[in-house]
Short mmCIF file of C-alpha atoms (C1' of nucleotides) and ligand atoms in Angstrom, two decimals:
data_model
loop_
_atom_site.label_atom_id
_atom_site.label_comp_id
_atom_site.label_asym_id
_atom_site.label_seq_id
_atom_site.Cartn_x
_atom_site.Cartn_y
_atom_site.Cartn_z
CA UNK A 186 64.85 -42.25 -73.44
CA UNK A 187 68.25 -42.30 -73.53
CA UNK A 188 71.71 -44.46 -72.61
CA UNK A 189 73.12 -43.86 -69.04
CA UNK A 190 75.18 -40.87 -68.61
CA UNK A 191 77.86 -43.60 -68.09
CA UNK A 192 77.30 -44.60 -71.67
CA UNK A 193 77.39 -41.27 -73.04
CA UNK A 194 80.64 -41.10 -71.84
CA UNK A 195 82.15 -44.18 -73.27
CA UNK A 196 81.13 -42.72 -76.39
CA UNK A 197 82.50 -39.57 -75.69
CA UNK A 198 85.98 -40.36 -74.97
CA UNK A 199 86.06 -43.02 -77.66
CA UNK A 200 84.56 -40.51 -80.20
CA UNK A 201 87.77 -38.49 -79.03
CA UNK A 202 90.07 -40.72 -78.96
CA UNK A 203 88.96 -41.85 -82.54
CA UNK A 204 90.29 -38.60 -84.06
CA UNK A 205 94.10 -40.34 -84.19
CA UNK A 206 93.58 -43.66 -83.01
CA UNK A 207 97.25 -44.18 -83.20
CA UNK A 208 98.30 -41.65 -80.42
CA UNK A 209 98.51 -43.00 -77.15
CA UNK A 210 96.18 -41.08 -75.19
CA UNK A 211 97.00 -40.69 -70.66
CA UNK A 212 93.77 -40.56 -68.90
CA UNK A 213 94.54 -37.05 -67.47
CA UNK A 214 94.46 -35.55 -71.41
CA UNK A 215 91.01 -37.51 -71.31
CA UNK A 216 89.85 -35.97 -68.17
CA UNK A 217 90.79 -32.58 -69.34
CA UNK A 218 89.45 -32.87 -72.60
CA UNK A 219 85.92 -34.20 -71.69
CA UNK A 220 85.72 -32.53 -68.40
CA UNK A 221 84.41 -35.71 -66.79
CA UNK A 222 85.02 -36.84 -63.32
CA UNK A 223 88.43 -37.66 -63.22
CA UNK A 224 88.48 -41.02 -61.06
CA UNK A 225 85.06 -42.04 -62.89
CA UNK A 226 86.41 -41.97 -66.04
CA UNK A 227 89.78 -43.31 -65.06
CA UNK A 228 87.67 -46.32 -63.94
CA UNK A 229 85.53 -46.17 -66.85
CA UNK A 230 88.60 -46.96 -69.04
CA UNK A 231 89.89 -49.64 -67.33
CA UNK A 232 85.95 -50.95 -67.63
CA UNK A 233 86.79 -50.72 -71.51
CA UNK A 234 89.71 -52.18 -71.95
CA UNK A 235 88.73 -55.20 -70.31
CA UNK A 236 86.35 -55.40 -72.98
CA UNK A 237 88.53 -54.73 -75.43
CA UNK A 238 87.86 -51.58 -76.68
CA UNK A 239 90.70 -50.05 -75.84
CA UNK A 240 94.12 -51.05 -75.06
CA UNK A 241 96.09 -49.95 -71.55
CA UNK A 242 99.37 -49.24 -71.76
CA UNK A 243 100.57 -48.96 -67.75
CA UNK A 244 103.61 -47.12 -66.94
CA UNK A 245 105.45 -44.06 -67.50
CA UNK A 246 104.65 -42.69 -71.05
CA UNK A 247 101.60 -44.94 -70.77
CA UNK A 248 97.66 -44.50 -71.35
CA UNK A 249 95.18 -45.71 -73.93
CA UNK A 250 94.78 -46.62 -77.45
CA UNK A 251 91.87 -47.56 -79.18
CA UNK A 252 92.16 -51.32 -79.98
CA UNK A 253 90.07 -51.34 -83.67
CA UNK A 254 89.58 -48.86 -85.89
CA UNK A 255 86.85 -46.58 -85.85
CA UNK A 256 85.03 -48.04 -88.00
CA UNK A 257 85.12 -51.56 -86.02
CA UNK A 258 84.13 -50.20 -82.82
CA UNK A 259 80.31 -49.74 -82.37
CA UNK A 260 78.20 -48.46 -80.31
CA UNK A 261 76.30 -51.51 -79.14
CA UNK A 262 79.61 -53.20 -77.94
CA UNK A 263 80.26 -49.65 -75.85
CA UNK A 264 77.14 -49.67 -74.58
CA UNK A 265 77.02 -53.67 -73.71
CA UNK A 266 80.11 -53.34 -72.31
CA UNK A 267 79.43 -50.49 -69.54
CA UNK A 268 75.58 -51.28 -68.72
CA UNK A 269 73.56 -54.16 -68.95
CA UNK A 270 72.34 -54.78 -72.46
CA UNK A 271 69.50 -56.57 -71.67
CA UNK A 272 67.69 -53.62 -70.50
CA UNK A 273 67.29 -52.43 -74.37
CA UNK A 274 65.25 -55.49 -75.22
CA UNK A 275 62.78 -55.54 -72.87
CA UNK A 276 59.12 -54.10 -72.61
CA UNK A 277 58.72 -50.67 -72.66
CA UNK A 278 55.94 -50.95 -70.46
CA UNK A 279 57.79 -53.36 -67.73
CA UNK A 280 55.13 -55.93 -67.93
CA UNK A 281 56.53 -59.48 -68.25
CA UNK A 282 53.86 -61.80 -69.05
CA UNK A 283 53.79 -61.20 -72.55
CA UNK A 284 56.01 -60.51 -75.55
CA UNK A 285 56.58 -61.77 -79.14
CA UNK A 286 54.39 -64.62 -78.75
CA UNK A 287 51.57 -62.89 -77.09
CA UNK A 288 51.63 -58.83 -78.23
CA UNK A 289 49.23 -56.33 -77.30
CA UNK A 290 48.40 -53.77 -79.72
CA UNK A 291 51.17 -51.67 -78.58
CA UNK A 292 53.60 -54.77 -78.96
CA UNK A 293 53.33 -54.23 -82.58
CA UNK A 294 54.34 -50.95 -82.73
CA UNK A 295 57.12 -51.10 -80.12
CA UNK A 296 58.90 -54.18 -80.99
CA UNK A 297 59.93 -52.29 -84.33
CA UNK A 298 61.05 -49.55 -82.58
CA UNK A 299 62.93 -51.15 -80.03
CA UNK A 300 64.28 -53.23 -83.33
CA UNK A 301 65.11 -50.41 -85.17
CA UNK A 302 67.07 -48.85 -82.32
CA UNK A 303 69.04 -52.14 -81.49
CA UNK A 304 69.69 -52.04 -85.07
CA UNK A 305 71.13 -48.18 -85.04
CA UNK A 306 73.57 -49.17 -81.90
CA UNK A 307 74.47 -52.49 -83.90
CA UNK A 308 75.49 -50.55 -87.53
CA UNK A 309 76.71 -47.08 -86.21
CA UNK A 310 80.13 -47.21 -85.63
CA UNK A 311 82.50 -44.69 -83.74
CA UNK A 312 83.52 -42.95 -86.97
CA UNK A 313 80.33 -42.17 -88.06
CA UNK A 314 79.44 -40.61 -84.82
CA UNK A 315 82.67 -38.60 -85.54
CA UNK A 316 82.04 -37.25 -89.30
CA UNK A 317 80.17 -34.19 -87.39
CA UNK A 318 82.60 -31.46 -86.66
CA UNK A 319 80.11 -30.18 -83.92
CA UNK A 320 80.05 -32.69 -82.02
CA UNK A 321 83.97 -33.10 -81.74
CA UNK A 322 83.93 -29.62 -80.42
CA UNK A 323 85.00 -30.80 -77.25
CA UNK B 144 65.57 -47.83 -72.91
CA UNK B 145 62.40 -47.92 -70.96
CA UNK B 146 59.69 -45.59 -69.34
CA UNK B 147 60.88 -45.08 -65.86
CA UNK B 148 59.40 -47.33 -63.03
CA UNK B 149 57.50 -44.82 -61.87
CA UNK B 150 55.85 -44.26 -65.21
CA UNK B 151 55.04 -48.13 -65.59
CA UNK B 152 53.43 -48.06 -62.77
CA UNK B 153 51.54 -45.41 -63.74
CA UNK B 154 50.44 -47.40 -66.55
CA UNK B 155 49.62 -50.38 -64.96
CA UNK B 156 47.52 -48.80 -62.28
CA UNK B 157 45.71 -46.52 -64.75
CA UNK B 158 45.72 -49.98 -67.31
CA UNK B 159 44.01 -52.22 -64.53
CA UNK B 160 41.19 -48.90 -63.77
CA UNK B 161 40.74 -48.73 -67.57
CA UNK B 162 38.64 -52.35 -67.08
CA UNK B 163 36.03 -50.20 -65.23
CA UNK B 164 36.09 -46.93 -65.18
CA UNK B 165 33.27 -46.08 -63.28
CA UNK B 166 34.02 -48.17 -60.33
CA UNK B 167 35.65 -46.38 -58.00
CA UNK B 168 38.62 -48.42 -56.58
CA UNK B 169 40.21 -47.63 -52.94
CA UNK B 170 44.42 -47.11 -53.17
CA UNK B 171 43.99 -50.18 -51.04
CA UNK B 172 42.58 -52.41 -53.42
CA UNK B 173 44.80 -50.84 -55.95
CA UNK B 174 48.02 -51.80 -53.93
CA UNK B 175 46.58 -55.38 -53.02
CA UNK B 176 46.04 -56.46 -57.12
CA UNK B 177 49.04 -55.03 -58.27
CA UNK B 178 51.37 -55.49 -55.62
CA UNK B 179 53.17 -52.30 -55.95
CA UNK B 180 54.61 -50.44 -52.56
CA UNK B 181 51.73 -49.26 -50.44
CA UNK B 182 52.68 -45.56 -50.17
CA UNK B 183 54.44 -45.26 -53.57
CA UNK B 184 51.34 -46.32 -55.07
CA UNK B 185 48.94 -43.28 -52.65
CA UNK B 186 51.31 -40.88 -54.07
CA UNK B 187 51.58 -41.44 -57.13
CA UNK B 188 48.21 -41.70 -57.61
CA UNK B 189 48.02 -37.97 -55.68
CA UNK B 190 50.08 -37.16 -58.86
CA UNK B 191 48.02 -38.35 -60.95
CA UNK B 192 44.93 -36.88 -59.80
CA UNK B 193 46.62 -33.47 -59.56
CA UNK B 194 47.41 -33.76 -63.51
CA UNK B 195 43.82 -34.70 -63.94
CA UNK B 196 44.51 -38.42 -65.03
CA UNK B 197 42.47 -39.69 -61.97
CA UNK B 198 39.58 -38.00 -60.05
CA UNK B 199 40.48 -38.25 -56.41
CA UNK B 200 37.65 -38.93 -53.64
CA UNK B 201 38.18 -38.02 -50.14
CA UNK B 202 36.75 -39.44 -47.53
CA UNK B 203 34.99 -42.75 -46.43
CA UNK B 204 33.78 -44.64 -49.94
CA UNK B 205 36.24 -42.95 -51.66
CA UNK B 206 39.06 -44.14 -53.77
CA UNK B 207 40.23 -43.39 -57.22
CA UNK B 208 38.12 -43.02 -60.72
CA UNK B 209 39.37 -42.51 -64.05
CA UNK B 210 38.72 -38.93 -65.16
CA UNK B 211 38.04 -39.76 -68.96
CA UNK B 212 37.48 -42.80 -70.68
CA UNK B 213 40.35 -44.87 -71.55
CA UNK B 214 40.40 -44.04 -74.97
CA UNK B 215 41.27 -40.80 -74.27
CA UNK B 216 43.99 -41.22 -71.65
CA UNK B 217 47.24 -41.42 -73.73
CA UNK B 218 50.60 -42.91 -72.43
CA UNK B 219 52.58 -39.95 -73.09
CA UNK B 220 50.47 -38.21 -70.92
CA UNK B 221 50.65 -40.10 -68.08
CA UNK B 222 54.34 -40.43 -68.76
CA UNK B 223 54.40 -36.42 -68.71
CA UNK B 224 52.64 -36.25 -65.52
CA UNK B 225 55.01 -38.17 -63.50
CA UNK B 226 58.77 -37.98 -64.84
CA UNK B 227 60.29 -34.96 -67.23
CA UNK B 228 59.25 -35.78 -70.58
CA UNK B 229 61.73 -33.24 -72.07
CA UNK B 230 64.36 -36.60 -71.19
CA UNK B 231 62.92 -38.05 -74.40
CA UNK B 232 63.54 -35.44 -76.90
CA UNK B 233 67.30 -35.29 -76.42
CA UNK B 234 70.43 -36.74 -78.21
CA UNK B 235 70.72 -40.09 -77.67
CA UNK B 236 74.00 -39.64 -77.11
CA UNK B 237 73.82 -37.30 -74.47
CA UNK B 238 75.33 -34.53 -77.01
CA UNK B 239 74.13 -30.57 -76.44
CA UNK B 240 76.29 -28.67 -78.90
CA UNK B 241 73.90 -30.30 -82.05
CA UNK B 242 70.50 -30.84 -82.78
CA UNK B 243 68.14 -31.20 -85.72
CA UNK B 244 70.11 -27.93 -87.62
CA UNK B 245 73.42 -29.90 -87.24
CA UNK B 246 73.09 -33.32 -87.31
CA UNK B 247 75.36 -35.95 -87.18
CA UNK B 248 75.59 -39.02 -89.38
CA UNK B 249 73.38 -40.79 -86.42
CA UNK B 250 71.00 -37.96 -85.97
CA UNK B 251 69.48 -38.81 -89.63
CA UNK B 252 68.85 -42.43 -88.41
CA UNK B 253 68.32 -41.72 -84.41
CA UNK B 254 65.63 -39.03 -85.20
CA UNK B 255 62.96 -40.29 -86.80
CA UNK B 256 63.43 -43.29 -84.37
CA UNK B 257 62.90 -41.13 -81.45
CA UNK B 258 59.98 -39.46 -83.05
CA UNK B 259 58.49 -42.33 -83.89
CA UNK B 260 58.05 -43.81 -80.18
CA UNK B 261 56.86 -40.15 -79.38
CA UNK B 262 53.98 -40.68 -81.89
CA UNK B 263 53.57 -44.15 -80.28
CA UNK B 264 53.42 -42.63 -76.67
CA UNK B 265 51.28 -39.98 -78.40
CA UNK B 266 48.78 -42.20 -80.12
CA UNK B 267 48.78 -45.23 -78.00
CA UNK B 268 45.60 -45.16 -75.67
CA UNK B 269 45.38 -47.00 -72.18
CA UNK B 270 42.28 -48.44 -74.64
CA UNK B 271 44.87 -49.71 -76.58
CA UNK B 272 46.61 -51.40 -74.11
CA UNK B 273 43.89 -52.81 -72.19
CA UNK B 274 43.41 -54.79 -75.61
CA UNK B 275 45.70 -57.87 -74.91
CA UNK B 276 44.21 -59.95 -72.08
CA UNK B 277 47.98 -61.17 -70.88
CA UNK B 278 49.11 -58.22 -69.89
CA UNK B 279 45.62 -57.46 -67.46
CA UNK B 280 45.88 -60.74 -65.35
CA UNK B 281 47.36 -59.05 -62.59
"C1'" DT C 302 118.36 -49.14 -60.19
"C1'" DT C 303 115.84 -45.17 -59.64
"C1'" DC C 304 111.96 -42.52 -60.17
"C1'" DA C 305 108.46 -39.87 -62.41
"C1'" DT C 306 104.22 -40.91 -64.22
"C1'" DA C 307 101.02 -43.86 -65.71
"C1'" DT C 308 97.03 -47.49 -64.79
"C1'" DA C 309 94.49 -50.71 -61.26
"C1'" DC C 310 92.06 -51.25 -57.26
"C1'" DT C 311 89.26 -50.54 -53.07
"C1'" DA C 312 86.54 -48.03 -50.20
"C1'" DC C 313 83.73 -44.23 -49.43
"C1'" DA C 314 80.67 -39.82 -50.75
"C1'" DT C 315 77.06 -37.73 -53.17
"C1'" DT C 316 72.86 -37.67 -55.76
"C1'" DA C 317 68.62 -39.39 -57.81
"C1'" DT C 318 65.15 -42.80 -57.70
"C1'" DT C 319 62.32 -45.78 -55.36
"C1'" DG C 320 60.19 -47.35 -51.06
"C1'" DT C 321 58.34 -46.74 -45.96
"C1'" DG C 322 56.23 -44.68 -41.58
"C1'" DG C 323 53.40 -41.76 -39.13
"C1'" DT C 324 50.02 -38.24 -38.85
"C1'" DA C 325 46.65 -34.85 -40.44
"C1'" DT C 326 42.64 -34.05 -43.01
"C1'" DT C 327 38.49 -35.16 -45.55
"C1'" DT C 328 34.01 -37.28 -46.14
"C1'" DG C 329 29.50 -39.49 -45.97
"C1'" DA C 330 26.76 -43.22 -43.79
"C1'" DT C 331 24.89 -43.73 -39.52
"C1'" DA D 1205 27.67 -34.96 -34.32
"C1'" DT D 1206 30.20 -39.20 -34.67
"C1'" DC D 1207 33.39 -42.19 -36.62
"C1'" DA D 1208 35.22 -45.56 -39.83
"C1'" DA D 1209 37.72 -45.34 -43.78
"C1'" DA D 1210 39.58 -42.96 -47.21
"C1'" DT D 1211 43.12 -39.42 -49.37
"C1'" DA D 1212 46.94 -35.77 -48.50
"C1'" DC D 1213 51.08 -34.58 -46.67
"C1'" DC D 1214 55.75 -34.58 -44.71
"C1'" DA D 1215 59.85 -36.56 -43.32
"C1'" DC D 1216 62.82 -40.30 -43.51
"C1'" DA D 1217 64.95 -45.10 -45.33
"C1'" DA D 1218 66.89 -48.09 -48.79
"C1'" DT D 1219 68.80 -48.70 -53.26
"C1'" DA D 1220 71.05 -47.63 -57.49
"C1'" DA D 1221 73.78 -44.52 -60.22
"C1'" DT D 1222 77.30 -41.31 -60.35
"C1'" DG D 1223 81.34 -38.99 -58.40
"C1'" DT D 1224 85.70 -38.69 -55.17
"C1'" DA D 1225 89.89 -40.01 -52.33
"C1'" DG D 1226 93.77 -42.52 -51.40
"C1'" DT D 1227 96.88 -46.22 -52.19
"C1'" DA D 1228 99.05 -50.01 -54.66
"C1'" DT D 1229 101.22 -51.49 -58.74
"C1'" DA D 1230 103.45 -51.26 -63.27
"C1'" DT D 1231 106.79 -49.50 -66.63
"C1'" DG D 1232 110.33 -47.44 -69.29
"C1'" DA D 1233 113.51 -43.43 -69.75
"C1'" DA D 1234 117.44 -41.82 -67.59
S1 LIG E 505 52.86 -57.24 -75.64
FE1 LIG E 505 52.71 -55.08 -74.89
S2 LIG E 505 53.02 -55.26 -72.69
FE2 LIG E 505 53.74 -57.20 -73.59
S3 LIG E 505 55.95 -56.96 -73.99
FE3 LIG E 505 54.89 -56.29 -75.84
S4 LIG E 505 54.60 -54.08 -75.57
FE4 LIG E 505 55.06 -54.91 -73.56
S1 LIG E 506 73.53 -34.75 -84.36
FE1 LIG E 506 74.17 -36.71 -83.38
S2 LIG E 506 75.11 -36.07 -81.49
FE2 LIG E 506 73.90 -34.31 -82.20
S3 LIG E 506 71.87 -34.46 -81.26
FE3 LIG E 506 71.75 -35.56 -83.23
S4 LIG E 506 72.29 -37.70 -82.72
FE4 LIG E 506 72.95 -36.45 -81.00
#
DNA sequence: TTCATATACTACATTATTGTGGTATTTGAT
DNA sequence: ATCAAATACCACAATAATGTAGTATATGAA
C-alpha cells in the first residue's frame, strides 16, 4: 500500500528542490542530499524532465530547475510520470471481470477509496508536502 | 495500489473454496479452475494452511478445506498471512522521520484514507466477496 | 578553443517477486 | 502391507524493480 520506491523518490528530490525553486540544482548536490543511488537518480531526473517537471540545464554550471512552481506540480503528474498510472485504478482484488457496472459488495467500498486516493495525488501539490519541517529534514 | 499478486491469489483461491466449504478440493483441481501456476498455487496454499486459513489433508483423498466458514475468514487476514502487512501502515510517501505525532499537510488527508481500506480489509469477509456472481465464474 | 563539469545514454548487476522441477513424505482405500 | 494420489519441501528459473559502471555528449567560463 504504497507508491514504488521509485516514486517516493521523485517526490523526494522535488520536495527538495521545491525549497528555492529558482536555484539551479547539479544532480551530485541531489545525490548527496537524498542519499539515493547516484546513477538511479541521475536517470530518474532525466525521466522528469522529459515530462516536464523539471528543466535540464546540460553543461558546465548546469543541473536542474523545477519547471512550475510548487504549487503547480502535483503528485499525480510525479507519480504518472515515473510508473504506470493505470495501476492506481484498477481492482484491488486483481479480478477483471467486473467493475463499475457490475460491483461486488466490496466494489462499493473500494471504489471510494481508490477515488479518494486518486483524488489526494490529484489536489496535493509539492508545496504542501513541503509545509512540514520534518519531513524536509533531509 | 493493489494487494500483491500473491495476496490476490490468495483471495481468489480461498473466494472460489468459500462456494463450498465442506468439499474438500485437491491443489489440482484448484490449479485447473483458476489457472494459476501449478506449484505457486501448492505453496501458497502450504502457507495458508500453516496460518490456519485452510485445513491441509495429506494423503490420498486429500486436498484443501476451509478452516472456518467464510464469514469469518477476513481479507486482511489472508493478506497478513502471505505478504508483510506492516507495508500498509506506512507513509505513503515512503517518509520515516514523521508519523501520526508530526504530520504533514498530506498526512491529515492520507490517514484516514489508509485507515479506511484497513477497516475495509478488516471488515470485508470472503462472504462478502463471494456475493457478486461475476467475479466467481472462474 | 579549451576544458572542467554537467547531463544523456546504454549496458549490465543486484535484489525481490513470481513461477517451475524434482523428490520425499503422508495417507487411506484396497 | 500395498500403492495411487495427495501434500510438503528444497533448490532453481524467469521476470520485474532497483541499483551500478562506463562512456558519449553538451555547454559556458576562461
Ligand atoms: S466489483 Fe469487486 S472484484 Fe470487481 S473490480 Fe470491484 S472490487 Fe474488484
Ligand atoms: S506526515 Fe506526511 S510524510 Fe509524514 S508519514 Fe504522514 S503523510 Fe507521510
Amino acid at each position: 500500500m504504497n507508491l514504488s520506491k521509485t516514486s517516493q523518490y521523485a517526490i523526494r528530490v522535488i520536495s527538495f528542490m521545491a525549497y528555492d525553486n529558482r536555484q539551479i540544482y547539479p544532480a551530485s548536490v541531489l545525490v548527496k542530499k537524498l542519499k539515493i543511488s547516484d546513477k538511479y537518480l541521475k536517470r530518474l531526473l532525466t525521466t522528469l524532465s522529459k515530462h516536464g517537471i523539471v528543466r535540464s540545464i546540460q553543461g558546465r554550471y548546469g543541473g536542474f530547475v523545477l519547471d512550475k512552481k510548487p504549487e503547480n506540480i502535483f503528485i499525480y503528474d510525479i507519480v504518472a510520470a515515473v510508473e504506470n498510472i493505470e495501476k492506481y485504478y484498477g481492482c484491488i482484488l486483481g479480478f477483471s471481470e467486473c467493475s463499475d457496472e457490475n460491483p461486488c459488495p466490496l466494489h462499493e467500498k473500494w471504489a471510494p477509496i481508490r477515488d479518494e486516493l486518486i483524488n489526494l495525488l490529484k489536489n496535493t501539490s509539492i508545496a504542501d508536502v513541503v509545509k512540514n519541517p520534518k519531513i524536509m529534514k533531509f
